[in-house]
XYZ file of C-alpha atoms in Angstrom:
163
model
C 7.710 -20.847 4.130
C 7.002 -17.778 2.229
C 8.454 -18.050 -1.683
C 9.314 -14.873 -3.356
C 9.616 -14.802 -7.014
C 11.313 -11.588 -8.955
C 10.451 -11.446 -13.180
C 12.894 -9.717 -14.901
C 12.596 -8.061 -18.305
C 15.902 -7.733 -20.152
C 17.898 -4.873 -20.424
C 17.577 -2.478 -23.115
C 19.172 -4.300 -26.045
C 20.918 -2.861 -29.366
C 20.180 -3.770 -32.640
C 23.386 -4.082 -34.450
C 23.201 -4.869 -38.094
C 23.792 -8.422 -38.960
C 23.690 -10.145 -35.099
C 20.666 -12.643 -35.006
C 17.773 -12.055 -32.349
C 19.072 -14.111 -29.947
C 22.605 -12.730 -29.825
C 21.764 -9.278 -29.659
C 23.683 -7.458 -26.747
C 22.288 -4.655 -24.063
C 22.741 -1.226 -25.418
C 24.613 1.362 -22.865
C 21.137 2.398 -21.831
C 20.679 -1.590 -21.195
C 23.713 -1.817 -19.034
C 23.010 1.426 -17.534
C 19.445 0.269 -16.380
C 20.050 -3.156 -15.213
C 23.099 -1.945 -12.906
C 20.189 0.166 -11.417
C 17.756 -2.783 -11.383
C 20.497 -4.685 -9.595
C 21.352 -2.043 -7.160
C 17.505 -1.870 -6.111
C 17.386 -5.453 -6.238
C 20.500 -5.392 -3.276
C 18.401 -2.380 -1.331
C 15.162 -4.441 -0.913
C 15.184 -8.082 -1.190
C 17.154 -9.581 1.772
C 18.588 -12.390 -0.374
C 18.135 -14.000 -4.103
C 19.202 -17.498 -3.623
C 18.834 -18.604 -7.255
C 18.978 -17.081 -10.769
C 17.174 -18.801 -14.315
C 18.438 -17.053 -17.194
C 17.689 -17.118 -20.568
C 20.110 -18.003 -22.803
C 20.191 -14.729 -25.435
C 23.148 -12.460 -24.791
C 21.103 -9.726 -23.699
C 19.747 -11.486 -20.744
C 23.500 -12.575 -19.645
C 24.400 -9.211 -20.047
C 21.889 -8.346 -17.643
C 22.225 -10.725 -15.300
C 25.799 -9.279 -15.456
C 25.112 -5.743 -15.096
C 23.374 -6.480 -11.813
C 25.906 -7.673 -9.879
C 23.629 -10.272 -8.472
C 25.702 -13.517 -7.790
C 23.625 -16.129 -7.022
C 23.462 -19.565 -8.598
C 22.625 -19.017 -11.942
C 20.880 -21.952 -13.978
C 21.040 -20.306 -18.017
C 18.213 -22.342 -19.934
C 17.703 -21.876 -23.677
C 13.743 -22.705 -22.907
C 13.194 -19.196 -21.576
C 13.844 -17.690 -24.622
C 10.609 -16.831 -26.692
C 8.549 -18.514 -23.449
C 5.517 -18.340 -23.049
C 3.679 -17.773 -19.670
C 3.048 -21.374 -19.462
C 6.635 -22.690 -20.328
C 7.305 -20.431 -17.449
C 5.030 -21.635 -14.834
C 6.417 -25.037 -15.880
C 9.931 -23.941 -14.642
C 8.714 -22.101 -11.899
C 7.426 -24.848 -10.543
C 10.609 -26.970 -10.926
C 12.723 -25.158 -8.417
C 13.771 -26.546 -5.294
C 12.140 -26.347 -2.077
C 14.655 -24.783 -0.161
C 14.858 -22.085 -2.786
C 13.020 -19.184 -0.828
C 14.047 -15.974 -3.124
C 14.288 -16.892 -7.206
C 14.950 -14.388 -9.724
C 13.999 -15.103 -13.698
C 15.252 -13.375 -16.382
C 13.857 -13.302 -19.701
C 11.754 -11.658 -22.687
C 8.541 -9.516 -22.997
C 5.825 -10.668 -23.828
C 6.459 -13.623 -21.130
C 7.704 -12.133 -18.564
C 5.143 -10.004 -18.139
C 2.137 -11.778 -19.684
C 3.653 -14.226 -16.214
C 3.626 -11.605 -13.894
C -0.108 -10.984 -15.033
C -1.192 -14.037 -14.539
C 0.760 -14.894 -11.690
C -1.248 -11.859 -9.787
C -4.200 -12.545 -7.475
C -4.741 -9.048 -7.224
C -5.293 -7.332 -10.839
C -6.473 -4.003 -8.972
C -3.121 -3.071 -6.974
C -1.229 -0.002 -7.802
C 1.567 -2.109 -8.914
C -0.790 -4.226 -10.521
C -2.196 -1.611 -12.356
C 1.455 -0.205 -13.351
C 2.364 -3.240 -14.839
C -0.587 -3.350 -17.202
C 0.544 -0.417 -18.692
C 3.817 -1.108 -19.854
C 6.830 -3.935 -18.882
C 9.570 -1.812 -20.174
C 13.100 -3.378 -20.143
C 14.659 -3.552 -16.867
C 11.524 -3.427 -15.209
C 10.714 -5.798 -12.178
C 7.410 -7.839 -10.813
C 7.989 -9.109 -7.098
C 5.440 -11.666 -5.967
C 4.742 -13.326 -3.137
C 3.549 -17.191 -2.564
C 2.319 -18.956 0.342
C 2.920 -22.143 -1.047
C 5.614 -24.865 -2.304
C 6.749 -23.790 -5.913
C 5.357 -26.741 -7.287
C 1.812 -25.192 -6.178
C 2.416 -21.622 -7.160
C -0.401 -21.390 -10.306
C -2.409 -18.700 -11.833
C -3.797 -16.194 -9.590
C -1.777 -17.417 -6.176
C 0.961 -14.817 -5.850
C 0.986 -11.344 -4.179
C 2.576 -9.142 -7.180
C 4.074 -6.948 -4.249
C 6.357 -4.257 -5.806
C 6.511 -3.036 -9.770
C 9.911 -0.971 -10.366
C 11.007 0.707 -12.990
C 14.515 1.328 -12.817
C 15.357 4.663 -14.031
């Protein structure tokens, strides 16, 4: 069974004075983006049978704006993750999990989505070694269990931008 695994950046976030990093919320052009992000999320991927979310407000938010409503697992772990942390919970989900969606923080996310990659010469590929802005999204594709996905093994198969 084919595994599909979306990385989500964060909305844009605002930087009210006073609110710790981690409970800063989405700015309108956040909220605005992600409710894009989610409606092309709807248009092209059949079905997202499980969310992991950071914990930070701005992620939530996110997650919110999209309208996605799929089990959602929040862990605090995501937060300041590195690529590694990541691959860690990657590999934790559940067989039967075919479509998962992760939401979290640059520079994870997309220092994941790098690495993830076994193509580093795609177009999307090359897209997303230019710039992960918030919003954005990495689809990959694995031929393999979750617990095997590792570095290099996944089909980065669509870069978007929301706009």
């Amino acid at each position: 069974m084919a595994r599909t695994l979306i990385l989500m950046r964060h909305g844009k976030s605002g930087y009210p004075p006073g609110v710790a990093d981690h409970d800063r919320p989405l700015a309108p052009r956040g909220r605005r983006e992600a409710g894009l992000a989610g409606d092309w999320l709807r248009a092209t991927q059949p079905a997202i049978d499980a969310v992991r979310c950071s914990t930070a407000t701005r992620t939530r938010e996110t997650l919110t704006a999209t309208g996605i409503t799929a089990p959602v697992e929040f862990e605090p772990s995501i937060y300041e993750a590195s690529p590694r942390t990541l691959l860690e919970l990657i590999r934790l989900t559940a067989d039967e999990i075919e479509t998962l969606l992760l939401i979290g923080h640059a520079p994870g996310i997309p220092s994941t989505a790098w690495e993830l990659a076994a193509d580093r010469n795609s177009d999307a590929a090359v897209a997303l070694s230019r710039k992960f802005p918030t919003s954005a999204l990495a689809v990959l594709e694995f031929d393999r269990p979750w617990a095997d996905v590792d570095t290099g093994t996944g089909d980065l198969i669509r870069f978007h931008v929301p706009r």
